[in-house]
mmCIF file of C-alpha atoms in Angstrom:
data_model
loop_
_atom_site.group_PDB
_atom_site.id
_atom_site.type_symbol
_atom_site.label_atom_id
_atom_site.label_comp_id
_atom_site.label_asym_id
_atom_site.label_seq_id
_atom_site.Cartn_x
_atom_site.Cartn_y
_atom_site.Cartn_z
ATOM 1 C CA UNK U 1236 -41.977 0.229 -52.301
ATOM 2 C CA UNK U 1237 -44.967 0.229 -54.533
ATOM 3 C CA UNK U 1238 -47.384 2.405 -56.331
ATOM 4 C CA UNK U 1239 -50.908 1.532 -57.216
ATOM 5 C CA UNK U 1240 -52.551 2.504 -60.474
ATOM 6 C CA UNK U 1241 -52.844 6.275 -60.126
ATOM 7 C CA UNK U 1242 -54.167 7.516 -63.419
ATOM 8 C CA UNK U 1243 -57.703 8.536 -62.693
ATOM 9 C CA UNK U 1244 -59.002 9.238 -66.152
ATOM 10 C CA UNK U 1245 -59.970 6.064 -68.019
ATOM 11 C CA UNK U 1246 -57.728 5.056 -70.922
ATOM 12 C CA UNK U 1247 -58.586 6.851 -74.159
ATOM 13 C CA UNK U 1248 -60.736 4.932 -76.623
ATOM 14 C CA UNK U 1249 -58.764 2.324 -78.500
ATOM 15 C CA UNK U 1250 -57.591 3.455 -81.900
ATOM 16 C CA UNK U 1251 -56.516 0.005 -82.906
ATOM 17 C CA UNK U 1252 -59.266 -2.477 -83.578
ATOM 18 C CA UNK U 1253 -58.058 -5.756 -82.163
ATOM 19 C CA UNK U 1254 -58.432 -8.957 -84.093
ATOM 20 C CA UNK U 1255 -61.346 -10.619 -82.238
ATOM 21 C CA UNK U 1256 -59.908 -14.105 -82.665
ATOM 22 C CA UNK U 1257 -56.541 -13.155 -81.190
ATOM 23 C CA UNK U 1258 -58.245 -11.186 -78.448
ATOM 24 C CA UNK U 1259 -60.367 -14.204 -77.504
ATOM 25 C CA UNK U 1260 -57.294 -16.459 -77.477
ATOM 26 C CA UNK U 1261 -55.470 -13.951 -75.285
ATOM 27 C CA UNK U 1262 -58.372 -13.646 -72.850
ATOM 28 C CA UNK U 1263 -58.565 -17.429 -72.609
ATOM 29 C CA UNK U 1264 -54.862 -17.756 -71.868
ATOM 30 C CA UNK U 1265 -55.036 -15.134 -69.132
ATOM 31 C CA UNK U 1266 -58.182 -16.670 -67.664
ATOM 32 C CA UNK U 1267 -56.338 -20.013 -67.520
ATOM 33 C CA UNK U 1268 -53.594 -18.303 -65.466
ATOM 34 C CA UNK U 1269 -51.015 -18.634 -68.206
ATOM 35 C CA UNK U 1270 -48.200 -16.116 -68.277
ATOM 36 C CA UNK U 1271 -47.938 -13.653 -71.150
ATOM 37 C CA UNK U 1272 -44.374 -13.129 -72.396
ATOM 38 C CA UNK U 1273 -42.839 -10.163 -74.247
ATOM 39 C CA UNK U 1274 -43.132 -11.514 -77.788
ATOM 40 C CA UNK U 1275 -46.653 -12.890 -77.341
ATOM 41 C CA UNK U 1276 -49.526 -11.062 -78.949
ATOM 42 C CA UNK U 1277 -51.383 -8.827 -76.466
ATOM 43 C CA UNK U 1278 -54.110 -6.186 -76.752
ATOM 44 C CA UNK U 1279 -52.809 -2.625 -76.905
ATOM 45 C CA UNK U 1280 -54.734 -1.637 -73.773
ATOM 46 C CA UNK U 1281 -53.055 -4.469 -71.835
ATOM 47 C CA UNK U 1282 -49.647 -3.317 -73.025
ATOM 48 C CA UNK U 1283 -50.415 0.316 -72.195
ATOM 49 C CA UNK U 1284 -51.762 -0.460 -68.734
ATOM 50 C CA UNK U 1285 -48.694 -2.530 -67.946
ATOM 51 C CA UNK U 1286 -46.243 0.082 -69.188
ATOM 52 C CA UNK U 1287 -47.979 2.667 -67.024
ATOM 53 C CA UNK U 1288 -48.198 0.479 -63.927
ATOM 54 C CA UNK U 1289 -44.693 -1.008 -64.140
ATOM 55 C CA UNK U 1290 -43.030 2.318 -64.903
ATOM 56 C CA UNK U 1291 -44.914 4.021 -62.047
ATOM 57 C CA UNK U 1292 -43.798 1.190 -59.820
ATOM 58 C CA UNK U 1293 -40.184 1.630 -60.999
ATOM 59 C CA UNK U 1294 -40.317 5.400 -60.465
ATOM 60 C CA UNK U 1295 -41.616 4.800 -56.932
ATOM 61 C CA UNK U 1296 -38.600 2.654 -56.118
ATOM 62 C CA UNK U 1297 -36.233 5.313 -57.415
ATOM 63 C CA UNK U 1298 -37.979 8.285 -55.796
ATOM 64 C CA UNK U 1299 -38.313 6.170 -52.627
ATOM 65 C CA UNK U 1300 -34.544 6.337 -52.235
ATOM 66 C CA UNK U 1301 -34.719 10.086 -51.625
ATOM 67 C CA UNK U 1302 -36.540 10.402 -48.277
ATOM 68 C CA UNK U 1303 -34.241 7.744 -46.845
ATOM 69 C CA UNK U 1304 -31.055 9.174 -48.334
ATOM 70 C CA UNK U 1305 -32.003 12.300 -46.415
ATOM 71 C CA UNK U 1306 -31.052 10.484 -43.183
ATOM 72 C CA UNK U 1307 -28.017 8.558 -44.352
ATOM 73 C CA UNK U 1308 -25.433 10.961 -42.974
ATOM 74 C CA UNK U 1309 -27.348 11.309 -39.704
ATOM 75 C CA UNK U 1310 -27.846 7.636 -38.873
ATOM 76 C CA UNK U 1311 -27.184 7.181 -35.144
ATOM 77 C CA UNK U 1312 -24.645 4.366 -35.533
ATOM 78 C CA UNK U 1313 -22.453 2.726 -38.140
ATOM 79 C CA UNK U 1314 -24.665 -0.372 -37.972
ATOM 80 C CA UNK U 1315 -27.817 1.610 -38.767
ATOM 81 C CA UNK U 1316 -26.020 3.480 -41.491
ATOM 82 C CA UNK U 1317 -24.847 0.270 -43.188
ATOM 83 C CA UNK U 1318 -28.375 -1.159 -42.972
ATOM 84 C CA UNK U 1319 -29.938 1.981 -44.426
ATOM 85 C CA UNK U 1320 -27.365 2.102 -47.205
ATOM 86 C CA UNK U 1321 -28.132 -1.523 -48.115
ATOM 87 C CA UNK U 1322 -31.857 -0.812 -48.131
ATOM 88 C CA UNK U 1323 -31.464 2.220 -50.373
ATOM 89 C CA UNK U 1324 -29.296 0.195 -52.740
ATOM 90 C CA UNK U 1325 -32.046 -2.437 -52.848
ATOM 91 C CA UNK U 1326 -34.599 0.215 -53.807
ATOM 92 C CA UNK U 1327 -32.348 1.259 -56.677
ATOM 93 C CA UNK U 1328 -32.085 -2.387 -57.713
ATOM 94 C CA UNK U 1329 -35.862 -2.801 -57.558
ATOM 95 C CA UNK U 1330 -36.260 0.203 -59.815
ATOM 96 C CA UNK U 1331 -33.851 -1.359 -62.301
ATOM 97 C CA UNK U 1332 -35.648 -4.746 -62.331
ATOM 98 C CA UNK U 1333 -38.898 -2.944 -63.026
ATOM 99 C CA UNK U 1334 -37.583 -0.590 -65.701
ATOM 100 C CA UNK U 1335 -36.234 -3.673 -67.496
ATOM 101 C CA UNK U 1336 -39.622 -5.384 -67.227
ATOM 102 C CA UNK U 1337 -41.323 -2.295 -68.695
ATOM 103 C CA UNK U 1338 -38.761 -2.111 -71.492
ATOM 104 C CA UNK U 1339 -39.794 -5.577 -72.687
ATOM 105 C CA UNK U 1340 -43.118 -3.951 -73.640
ATOM 106 C CA UNK U 1341 -41.504 -1.623 -76.131
ATOM 107 C CA UNK U 1342 -40.849 1.519 -74.126
ATOM 108 C CA UNK U 1343 -37.298 2.726 -73.434
ATOM 109 C CA UNK U 1344 -35.460 3.617 -70.248
ATOM 110 C CA UNK U 1345 -34.835 7.047 -71.694
ATOM 111 C CA UNK U 1346 -38.539 7.695 -72.320
ATOM 112 C CA UNK U 1347 -39.513 6.586 -68.822
ATOM 113 C CA UNK U 1348 -36.843 8.646 -67.042
ATOM 114 C CA UNK U 1349 -37.719 11.621 -69.193
ATOM 115 C CA UNK U 1350 -41.406 11.280 -68.311
ATOM 116 C CA UNK U 1351 -40.547 11.164 -64.609
ATOM 117 C CA UNK U 1352 -38.281 14.197 -64.719
ATOM 118 C CA UNK U 1353 -40.751 16.174 -66.808
ATOM 119 C CA UNK U 1354 -43.416 15.490 -64.186
ATOM 120 C CA UNK U 1355 -45.626 13.501 -66.573
ATOM 121 C CA UNK U 1356 -45.177 10.168 -64.806
ATOM 122 C CA UNK U 1357 -46.669 9.388 -61.414
ATOM 123 C CA UNK U 1358 -45.031 7.650 -58.501
ATOM 124 C CA UNK U 1359 -46.362 6.548 -55.139
ATOM 125 C CA UNK U 1360 -48.023 9.340 -53.175
ATOM 126 C CA UNK U 1361 -46.224 8.211 -50.039
ATOM 127 C CA UNK U 1362 -42.916 9.738 -51.084
ATOM 128 C CA UNK U 1363 -44.324 13.218 -51.168
ATOM 129 C CA UNK U 1364 -44.443 13.245 -47.367
ATOM 130 C CA UNK U 1365 -41.369 14.476 -45.488
ATOM 131 C CA UNK U 1366 -39.060 12.407 -43.253
ATOM 132 C CA UNK U 1367 -38.760 14.669 -40.231
ATOM 133 C CA UNK U 1368 -36.904 12.553 -37.700
ATOM 134 C CA UNK U 1369 -34.937 9.332 -37.413
ATOM 135 C CA UNK U 1370 -37.995 7.360 -36.292
ATOM 136 C CA UNK U 1371 -39.479 8.060 -39.733
ATOM 137 C CA UNK U 1372 -36.869 5.715 -41.189
ATOM 138 C CA UNK U 1373 -38.248 2.965 -38.955
ATOM 139 C CA UNK U 1374 -41.845 3.872 -39.808
ATOM 140 C CA UNK U 1375 -41.075 3.777 -43.532
ATOM 141 C CA UNK U 1376 -39.587 0.298 -43.302
ATOM 142 C CA UNK U 1377 -42.366 -1.046 -41.113
ATOM 143 C CA UNK U 1378 -45.408 0.667 -42.676
ATOM 144 C CA UNK U 1379 -44.442 1.748 -46.179
ATOM 145 C CA UNK U 1380 -42.497 -1.379 -47.036
ATOM 146 C CA UNK U 1381 -45.098 -3.398 -45.137
ATOM 147 C CA UNK U 1382 -47.837 -1.968 -47.355
ATOM 148 C CA UNK U 1383 -45.625 -2.575 -50.374
ATOM 149 C CA UNK U 1384 -45.270 -6.243 -49.421
ATOM 150 C CA UNK U 1385 -49.069 -6.607 -49.144
ATOM 151 C CA UNK U 1386 -49.376 -5.154 -52.621
ATOM 152 C CA UNK U 1387 -46.499 -7.007 -54.161
ATOM 153 C CA UNK U 1388 -47.007 -10.541 -52.911
ATOM 154 C CA UNK U 1389 -50.071 -11.120 -55.141
ATOM 155 C CA UNK U 1390 -48.236 -9.435 -58.031
ATOM 156 C CA UNK U 1391 -45.804 -12.359 -58.084
ATOM 157 C CA UNK U 1392 -48.635 -14.109 -59.931
ATOM 158 C CA UNK U 1393 -49.490 -11.208 -62.201
ATOM 159 C CA UNK U 1394 -50.157 -12.324 -65.773
ATOM 160 C CA UNK U 1395 -47.194 -10.587 -67.422
ATOM 161 C CA UNK U 1396 -44.150 -12.850 -67.014
ATOM 162 C CA UNK U 1397 -41.341 -10.263 -66.742
ATOM 163 C CA UNK U 1398 -43.339 -8.241 -64.175
ATOM 164 C CA UNK U 1399 -44.127 -11.357 -62.140
ATOM 165 C CA UNK U 1400 -40.471 -12.437 -62.138
ATOM 166 C CA UNK U 1401 -39.311 -8.973 -61.080
ATOM 167 C CA UNK U 1402 -41.826 -9.123 -58.235
ATOM 168 C CA UNK U 1403 -40.513 -12.500 -57.037
ATOM 169 C CA UNK U 1404 -37.048 -11.017 -56.777
ATOM 170 C CA UNK U 1405 -38.315 -7.858 -55.075
ATOM 171 C CA UNK U 1406 -40.481 -9.689 -52.538
ATOM 172 C CA UNK U 1407 -37.494 -11.778 -51.464
ATOM 173 C CA UNK U 1408 -35.613 -8.599 -50.604
ATOM 174 C CA UNK U 1409 -38.480 -6.560 -49.214
ATOM 175 C CA UNK U 1410 -38.845 -8.571 -46.036
ATOM 176 C CA UNK U 1411 -35.482 -7.273 -44.819
ATOM 177 C CA UNK U 1412 -36.747 -3.721 -45.332
ATOM 178 C CA UNK U 1413 -39.787 -4.207 -43.170
ATOM 179 C CA UNK U 1414 -37.971 -6.087 -40.438
ATOM 180 C CA UNK U 1415 -35.147 -3.572 -40.118
ATOM 181 C CA UNK U 1416 -37.768 -0.810 -39.769
ATOM 182 C CA UNK U 1417 -39.635 -2.631 -37.049
ATOM 183 C CA UNK U 1418 -36.352 -3.440 -35.302
ATOM 184 C CA UNK U 1419 -35.414 0.243 -35.412
ATOM 185 C CA UNK U 1420 -38.724 1.268 -33.814
ATOM 186 C CA UNK U 1421 -38.477 -1.511 -31.249
ATOM 187 C CA UNK U 1422 -35.138 -0.067 -30.192
ATOM 188 C CA UNK U 1423 -36.620 3.422 -29.947
ATOM 189 C CA UNK U 1424 -39.694 2.460 -27.918
ATOM 190 C CA UNK U 1425 -37.387 0.762 -25.429
ATOM 191 C CA UNK U 1426 -35.242 3.883 -25.209
ATOM 192 C CA UNK U 1427 -35.816 7.222 -23.491
ATOM 193 C CA UNK U 1428 -39.289 8.815 -23.201
ATOM 194 C CA UNK U 1429 -38.205 11.280 -25.894
ATOM 195 C CA UNK U 1430 -37.291 8.444 -28.277
ATOM 196 C CA UNK U 1431 -40.608 6.770 -27.539
ATOM 197 C CA UNK U 1432 -42.417 9.996 -28.337
ATOM 198 C CA UNK U 1433 -40.543 10.226 -31.644
ATOM 199 C CA UNK U 1434 -41.700 6.721 -32.550
ATOM 200 C CA UNK U 1435 -45.324 7.596 -31.734
ATOM 201 C CA UNK U 1436 -45.039 10.823 -33.709
ATOM 202 C CA UNK U 1437 -43.720 8.913 -36.719
ATOM 203 C CA UNK U 1438 -46.639 6.446 -36.545
ATOM 204 C CA UNK U 1439 -49.084 9.358 -36.259
ATOM 205 C CA UNK U 1440 -47.776 10.918 -39.437
ATOM 206 C CA UNK U 1441 -47.240 7.768 -41.535
ATOM 207 C CA UNK U 1442 -50.315 5.668 -40.678
ATOM 208 C CA UNK U 1443 -52.840 7.368 -42.955
ATOM 209 C CA UNK U 1444 -50.484 7.937 -45.902
ATOM 210 C CA UNK U 1445 -49.580 4.226 -45.657
ATOM 211 C CA UNK U 1446 -53.274 3.258 -45.927
ATOM 212 C CA UNK U 1447 -53.583 5.547 -48.964
ATOM 213 C CA UNK U 1448 -50.808 3.599 -50.695
ATOM 214 C CA UNK U 1449 -53.369 0.951 -51.622
ATOM 215 C CA UNK U 1450 -55.048 3.445 -53.908
ATOM 216 C CA UNK U 1451 -58.602 4.759 -54.185
ATOM 217 C CA UNK U 1452 -61.503 2.755 -52.769
ATOM 218 C CA UNK U 1453 -62.799 0.001 -55.039
ATOM 219 C CA UNK U 1454 -65.944 1.879 -55.989
ATOM 220 C CA UNK U 1455 -63.795 4.739 -57.296
ATOM 221 C CA UNK U 1456 -61.121 2.723 -59.049
ATOM 222 C CA UNK U 1457 -62.250 2.671 -62.678
ATOM 223 C CA UNK U 1458 -59.395 0.593 -64.095
ATOM 224 C CA UNK U 1459 -59.546 -2.076 -61.406
ATOM 225 C CA UNK U 1460 -62.122 -4.379 -62.997
ATOM 226 C CA UNK U 1461 -60.246 -4.581 -66.284
ATOM 227 C CA UNK U 1462 -56.930 -5.127 -64.479
ATOM 228 C CA UNK U 1463 -58.448 -7.866 -62.326
ATOM 229 C CA UNK U 1464 -59.866 -9.593 -65.404
ATOM 230 C CA UNK U 1465 -56.492 -9.468 -67.121
ATOM 231 C CA UNK U 1466 -54.857 -10.742 -63.940
ATOM 232 C CA UNK U 1467 -52.615 -7.670 -63.862
ATOM 233 C CA UNK U 1468 -54.025 -7.124 -60.416
ATOM 234 C CA UNK U 1469 -54.946 -10.067 -58.247
ATOM 235 C CA UNK U 1470 -56.656 -8.418 -55.271
ATOM 236 C CA UNK U 1471 -58.605 -5.177 -54.987
ATOM 237 C CA UNK U 1472 -57.343 -2.025 -53.265
ATOM 238 C CA UNK U 1473 -59.796 -2.375 -50.369
ATOM 239 C CA UNK U 1474 -59.033 -6.059 -49.830
ATOM 240 C CA UNK U 1475 -55.323 -5.347 -49.610
ATOM 241 C CA UNK U 1476 -55.853 -2.339 -47.340
ATOM 242 C CA UNK U 1477 -57.901 -4.449 -44.932
ATOM 243 C CA UNK U 1478 -55.223 -7.137 -44.914
ATOM 244 C CA UNK U 1479 -52.615 -4.521 -44.091
ATOM 245 C CA UNK U 1480 -54.625 -3.079 -41.203
ATOM 246 C CA UNK U 1481 -55.299 -6.550 -39.796
ATOM 247 C CA UNK U 1482 -51.615 -7.458 -39.922
ATOM 248 C CA UNK U 1483 -50.256 -4.142 -38.664
ATOM 249 C CA UNK U 1484 -52.441 -3.260 -35.683
ATOM 250 C CA UNK U 1485 -51.111 -6.101 -33.489
ATOM 251 C CA UNK U 1486 -47.577 -5.073 -34.457
ATOM 252 C CA UNK U 1487 -48.284 -1.535 -33.235
ATOM 253 C CA UNK U 1488 -49.641 -2.952 -29.983
ATOM 254 C CA UNK U 1489 -46.450 -4.929 -29.484
ATOM 255 C CA UNK U 1490 -44.485 -1.708 -29.854
ATOM 256 C CA UNK U 1491 -46.777 -0.095 -27.279
ATOM 257 C CA UNK U 1492 -47.736 2.571 -29.822
ATOM 258 C CA UNK U 1493 -51.231 3.883 -30.525
ATOM 259 C CA UNK U 1494 -52.625 3.816 -34.047
ATOM 260 C CA UNK U 1495 -53.962 7.336 -34.698
ATOM 261 C CA UNK U 1496 -57.511 6.263 -35.488
ATOM 262 C CA UNK U 1497 -60.255 6.634 -32.850
ATOM 263 C CA UNK U 1498 -62.570 4.445 -34.930
ATOM 264 C CA UNK U 1499 -60.198 1.500 -35.041
ATOM 265 C CA UNK U 1500 -61.652 -1.582 -33.366
ATOM 266 C CA UNK U 1501 -61.777 -5.330 -33.821
ATOM 267 C CA UNK U 1502 -65.003 -6.490 -35.420
ATOM 268 C CA UNK U 1503 -65.658 -9.975 -34.091
ATOM 269 C CA UNK U 1504 -68.370 -10.634 -36.633
ATOM 270 C CA UNK U 1505 -66.317 -9.726 -39.698
ATOM 271 C CA UNK U 1506 -63.118 -11.138 -38.269
ATOM 272 C CA UNK U 1507 -61.378 -7.911 -39.289
ATOM 273 C CA UNK U 1508 -60.520 -4.527 -37.843
ATOM 274 C CA UNK U 1509 -62.953 -1.708 -38.637
ATOM 275 C CA UNK U 1510 -61.132 1.532 -39.280
ATOM 276 C CA UNK U 1511 -61.970 5.186 -39.776
ATOM 277 C CA UNK U 1512 -62.534 6.828 -43.132
ATOM 278 C CA UNK U 1513 -59.577 7.983 -45.161
ATOM 279 C CA UNK U 1514 -59.160 11.591 -46.216
ATOM 280 C CA UNK U 1515 -59.472 11.031 -49.970
ATOM 281 C CA UNK U 1516 -59.273 14.747 -50.708
ATOM 282 C CA UNK U 1517 -55.754 14.657 -49.341
ATOM 283 C CA UNK U 1518 -54.969 11.554 -51.400
ATOM 284 C CA UNK U 1519 -56.139 13.087 -54.673
ATOM 285 C CA UNK U 1520 -54.315 16.317 -53.906
ATOM 286 C CA UNK U 1521 -51.080 14.359 -53.449
ATOM 287 C CA UNK U 1522 -51.781 12.403 -56.665
ATOM 288 C CA UNK U 1523 -52.131 15.757 -58.445
ATOM 289 C CA UNK U 1524 -48.657 16.637 -57.195
ATOM 290 C CA UNK U 1525 -49.609 18.789 -54.226
ATOM 291 C CA UNK U 1526 -47.865 16.610 -51.648
ATOM 292 C CA UNK U 1527 -45.889 18.431 -48.940
ATOM 293 C CA UNK U 1528 -42.496 17.752 -50.535
ATOM 294 C CA UNK U 1529 -43.434 16.820 -54.126
ATOM 295 C CA UNK U 1530 -41.420 19.662 -55.571
ATOM 296 C CA UNK U 1531 -38.392 18.971 -53.414
ATOM 297 C CA UNK U 1532 -38.408 15.295 -54.396
ATOM 298 C CA UNK U 1533 -38.429 16.023 -58.108
ATOM 299 C CA UNK U 1534 -35.735 18.682 -57.715
ATOM 300 C CA UNK U 1535 -33.562 16.179 -55.824
ATOM 301 C CA UNK U 1536 -34.239 13.488 -58.433
ATOM 302 C CA UNK U 1537 -33.317 15.772 -61.338
ATOM 303 C CA UNK U 1538 -30.220 16.993 -59.494
ATOM 304 C CA UNK U 1539 -29.092 13.388 -58.918
ATOM 305 C CA UNK U 1540 -29.513 12.698 -62.627
ATOM 306 C CA UNK U 1541 -27.719 15.887 -63.726
ATOM 307 C CA UNK U 1542 -24.908 15.532 -61.206
ATOM 308 C CA UNK U 1543 -24.266 12.004 -62.413
ATOM 309 C CA UNK U 1544 -24.103 13.045 -66.074
ATOM 310 C CA UNK U 1545 -20.292 13.208 -66.083
ATOM 311 C CA UNK U 1546 -20.101 9.553 -65.024
ATOM 312 C CA UNK U 1547 -22.370 8.480 -67.867
ATOM 313 C CA UNK U 1548 -20.461 10.681 -70.313
ATOM 314 C CA UNK U 1549 -17.116 9.283 -69.164
ATOM 315 C CA UNK U 1550 -18.328 5.690 -69.544
ATOM 316 C CA UNK U 1551 -19.635 6.411 -73.029
ATOM 317 C CA UNK U 1552 -16.406 8.236 -74.026
ATOM 318 C CA UNK U 1553 -14.300 5.362 -72.724
ATOM 319 C CA UNK U 1554 -16.260 2.843 -74.762
ATOM 320 C CA UNK U 1555 -16.083 5.038 -77.871
ATOM 321 C CA UNK U 1556 -12.303 5.336 -77.503
ATOM 322 C CA UNK U 1557 -11.937 1.601 -77.061
ATOM 323 C CA UNK U 1558 -14.150 0.884 -80.060
ATOM 324 C CA UNK U 1559 -12.163 3.257 -82.262
ATOM 325 C CA UNK U 1560 -8.883 1.637 -81.135
ATOM 326 C CA UNK U 1561 -10.276 -1.753 -82.000
ATOM 327 C CA UNK U 1562 -11.321 -0.472 -85.421
ATOM 328 C CA UNK U 1563 -7.884 1.032 -86.104
ATOM 329 C CA UNK I 1231 -28.799 10.986 -73.980
ATOM 330 C CA UNK I 1232 -29.565 7.738 -75.774
ATOM 331 C CA UNK I 1233 -29.880 4.603 -73.700
ATOM 332 C CA UNK I 1234 -26.829 2.394 -73.415
ATOM 333 C CA UNK I 1235 -27.213 -1.027 -75.068
ATOM 334 C CA UNK I 1236 -29.164 -3.672 -73.191
ATOM 335 C CA UNK I 1237 -27.407 -6.799 -71.924
ATOM 336 C CA UNK I 1238 -28.996 -10.015 -70.707
ATOM 337 C CA UNK I 1239 -27.569 -11.337 -67.454
ATOM 338 C CA UNK I 1240 -27.108 -15.016 -66.587
ATOM 339 C CA UNK I 1241 -26.045 -16.069 -63.097
ATOM 340 C CA UNK I 1242 -24.656 -19.372 -61.853
ATOM 341 C CA UNK I 1243 -26.019 -19.654 -58.328
ATOM 342 C CA UNK I 1244 -23.344 -22.114 -57.217
ATOM 343 C CA UNK I 1245 -20.904 -24.627 -58.634
ATOM 344 C CA UNK I 1246 -22.606 -27.495 -60.411
ATOM 345 C CA UNK I 1247 -25.616 -25.493 -61.579
ATOM 346 C CA UNK I 1248 -26.328 -23.950 -64.971
ATOM 347 C CA UNK I 1249 -26.199 -20.223 -65.532
ATOM 348 C CA UNK I 1250 -29.788 -18.992 -65.406
ATOM 349 C CA UNK I 1251 -31.298 -15.867 -66.852
ATOM 350 C CA UNK I 1252 -31.582 -13.277 -64.060
ATOM 351 C CA UNK I 1253 -32.620 -10.140 -65.918
ATOM 352 C CA UNK I 1254 -30.977 -7.377 -67.892
ATOM 353 C CA UNK I 1255 -28.907 -4.223 -67.471
ATOM 354 C CA UNK I 1256 -27.934 -1.253 -69.604
ATOM 355 C CA UNK I 1257 -24.215 -0.638 -70.036
ATOM 356 C CA UNK I 1258 -21.901 0.998 -72.582
ATOM 357 C CA UNK I 1259 -19.565 -2.013 -72.715
ATOM 358 C CA UNK I 1260 -19.094 -5.568 -71.482
ATOM 359 C CA UNK I 1261 -16.997 -4.664 -68.425
ATOM 360 C CA UNK I 1262 -19.580 -2.192 -67.203
ATOM 361 C CA UNK I 1263 -22.342 -4.686 -67.959
ATOM 362 C CA UNK I 1264 -20.634 -7.199 -65.670
ATOM 363 C CA UNK I 1265 -20.250 -4.615 -62.901
ATOM 364 C CA UNK I 1266 -23.851 -3.491 -63.201
ATOM 365 C CA UNK I 1267 -24.987 -7.119 -63.252
ATOM 366 C CA UNK I 1268 -23.060 -7.795 -60.048
ATOM 367 C CA UNK I 1269 -24.602 -4.799 -58.284
ATOM 368 C CA UNK I 1270 -28.092 -5.462 -59.600
ATOM 369 C CA UNK I 1271 -28.416 -9.227 -59.353
ATOM 370 C CA UNK I 1272 -25.915 -10.535 -56.786
ATOM 371 C CA UNK I 1273 -26.165 -8.279 -53.739
ATOM 372 C CA UNK I 1274 -26.849 -11.289 -51.502
ATOM 373 C CA UNK I 1275 -24.427 -13.920 -52.729
ATOM 374 C CA UNK I 1276 -26.861 -15.107 -55.392
ATOM 375 C CA UNK I 1277 -24.049 -16.152 -57.684
ATOM 376 C CA UNK I 1278 -20.506 -17.412 -58.201
ATOM 377 C CA UNK I 1279 -20.315 -16.552 -61.900
ATOM 378 C CA UNK I 1280 -22.023 -14.106 -64.272
ATOM 379 C CA UNK I 1281 -22.445 -14.110 -68.055
ATOM 380 C CA UNK I 1282 -23.597 -11.048 -69.940
ATOM 381 C CA UNK I 1283 -24.539 -10.980 -73.599
ATOM 382 C CA UNK I 1284 -25.916 -8.151 -75.680
ATOM 383 C CA UNK I 1285 -29.675 -8.614 -75.926
ATOM 384 C CA UNK I 1286 -29.507 -7.743 -79.627
ATOM 385 C CA UNK I 1287 -27.289 -10.794 -80.208
ATOM 386 C CA UNK I 1288 -29.891 -13.257 -78.926
ATOM 387 C CA UNK I 1289 -31.823 -15.107 -81.583
ATOM 388 C CA UNK I 1290 -35.236 -16.197 -80.353
ATOM 389 C CA UNK I 1291 -37.939 -18.449 -81.728
ATOM 390 C CA UNK I 1292 -41.271 -16.862 -82.547
ATOM 391 C CA UNK I 1293 -43.905 -17.758 -79.937
ATOM 392 C CA UNK I 1294 -46.629 -17.351 -82.557
ATOM 393 C CA UNK I 1295 -45.023 -20.221 -84.488
ATOM 394 C CA UNK I 1296 -44.380 -22.263 -81.364
ATOM 395 C CA UNK I 1297 -46.979 -24.857 -82.163
ATOM 396 C CA UNK I 1298 -45.426 -25.763 -85.502
ATOM 397 C CA UNK I 1299 -41.908 -25.586 -84.082
ATOM 398 C CA UNK I 1300 -42.539 -28.003 -81.261
ATOM 399 C CA UNK I 1301 -45.199 -30.169 -82.908
ATOM 400 C CA UNK I 1302 -42.764 -32.915 -84.001
ATOM 401 C CA UNK I 1303 -42.079 -33.726 -80.331
ATOM 402 C CA UNK I 1304 -45.748 -34.023 -79.393
ATOM 403 C CA UNK I 1305 -46.404 -37.183 -81.402
ATOM 404 C CA UNK I 1306 -43.357 -39.104 -80.194
ATOM 405 C CA UNK I 1307 -44.561 -40.420 -76.906
ATOM 406 C CA UNK I 1308 -42.286 -43.451 -77.263
ATOM 407 C CA UNK I 1309 -39.428 -41.129 -76.290
ATOM 408 C CA UNK I 1310 -40.676 -41.213 -72.710
ATOM 409 C CA UNK I 1311 -39.845 -44.072 -70.345
ATOM 410 C CA UNK I 1312 -43.457 -44.302 -69.202
ATOM 411 C CA UNK I 1313 -44.458 -45.382 -72.728
ATOM 412 C CA UNK I 1314 -43.139 -48.855 -71.961
ATOM 413 C CA UNK I 1315 -45.192 -51.118 -69.771
ATOM 414 C CA UNK I 1316 -42.864 -53.684 -68.354
ATOM 415 C CA UNK I 1317 -43.581 -56.697 -66.133
ATOM 416 C CA UNK I 1318 -43.976 -55.849 -62.457
ATOM 417 C CA UNK I 1319 -40.716 -57.562 -61.567
ATOM 418 C CA UNK I 1320 -38.607 -55.194 -63.669
ATOM 419 C CA UNK I 1321 -40.856 -52.104 -63.711
ATOM 420 C CA UNK I 1322 -38.510 -50.091 -61.515
ATOM 421 C CA UNK I 1323 -36.089 -50.084 -64.477
#
């Protein structure tokens, strides 16, 4: 799972005036592909961009558990249920790796969770679409995790050390997510005509939202240039989107499914697929929180947090009791 | 609710190897830290042993003073085997 930089308004003007010597040294280190570590000096804007991007990424992993959890009790077999459970647990783990990486920048878990639950923090637009049938679970693994992999592979070399290391760990686990999704759809397309139709329907609904996961087009992505220069980002939104289309279209063909884009065709000259234009109005509406199930997702997320409060309280009470016994 | 304390997690991948830093977890106490570390960092048999230590208990060197801290080693090239040019006949030593 992944979210791209979603904040559309440019960062507010810097209040802190950075020491030009330190700034130059920092820029040189980054340009030389050195990793920046938590206690190293860094410009405030770098720190702020990273906190925003890593926490959004973490939130996406956590919220990403919800549409899948929706199908856990209705998995068609014990095997599929165990696989889905393992995948959802991975997403939780990915969220935790990323929250920890963000915390090394001086924010706290509490602040980040609070921002998510209060609706101030963004997460990937993809999770504000509903999972309507079992084939959606396959489509999410194949397309959503597939898009995430495209995004995340270059982030293994992102300039901030803790983020890069979290990405290495995540990428290792993400491949299972994509493959189980494709395997699920492969089973469905070889099933009954009704199952085949479900698979096609899932592709129809998830294709365009998956392409939107790469974020706004490069010419409307104000923070991209800065992030590329600081090596926070290593490839542009449009480059990654093209890579995803090129890799995914043959996979759809192998499934015998039709990509829902009449303008999709191989361009011999470019050596890439040309594809139709994306409905950016829809994208920005979802970013603003108007996605089909945005409200439901946040309600479910808050309920999960509130319903788990007694576990956290019990753990804290147990530790307090033990500490007081030790003191006595 | 305030965050639980942060713990650094070190995992030994298999016998014979050092414990290596894997990441961190929040937990109210050491037992819970170990459980969280297991669930977070060893879901695929990545380890045979886990250490956890409160992050606040780690003492770290200051990267800004790294140059001065490590400078004494830079000038002592005779500490490396390649410093010594030996006759061809014994150079595999």
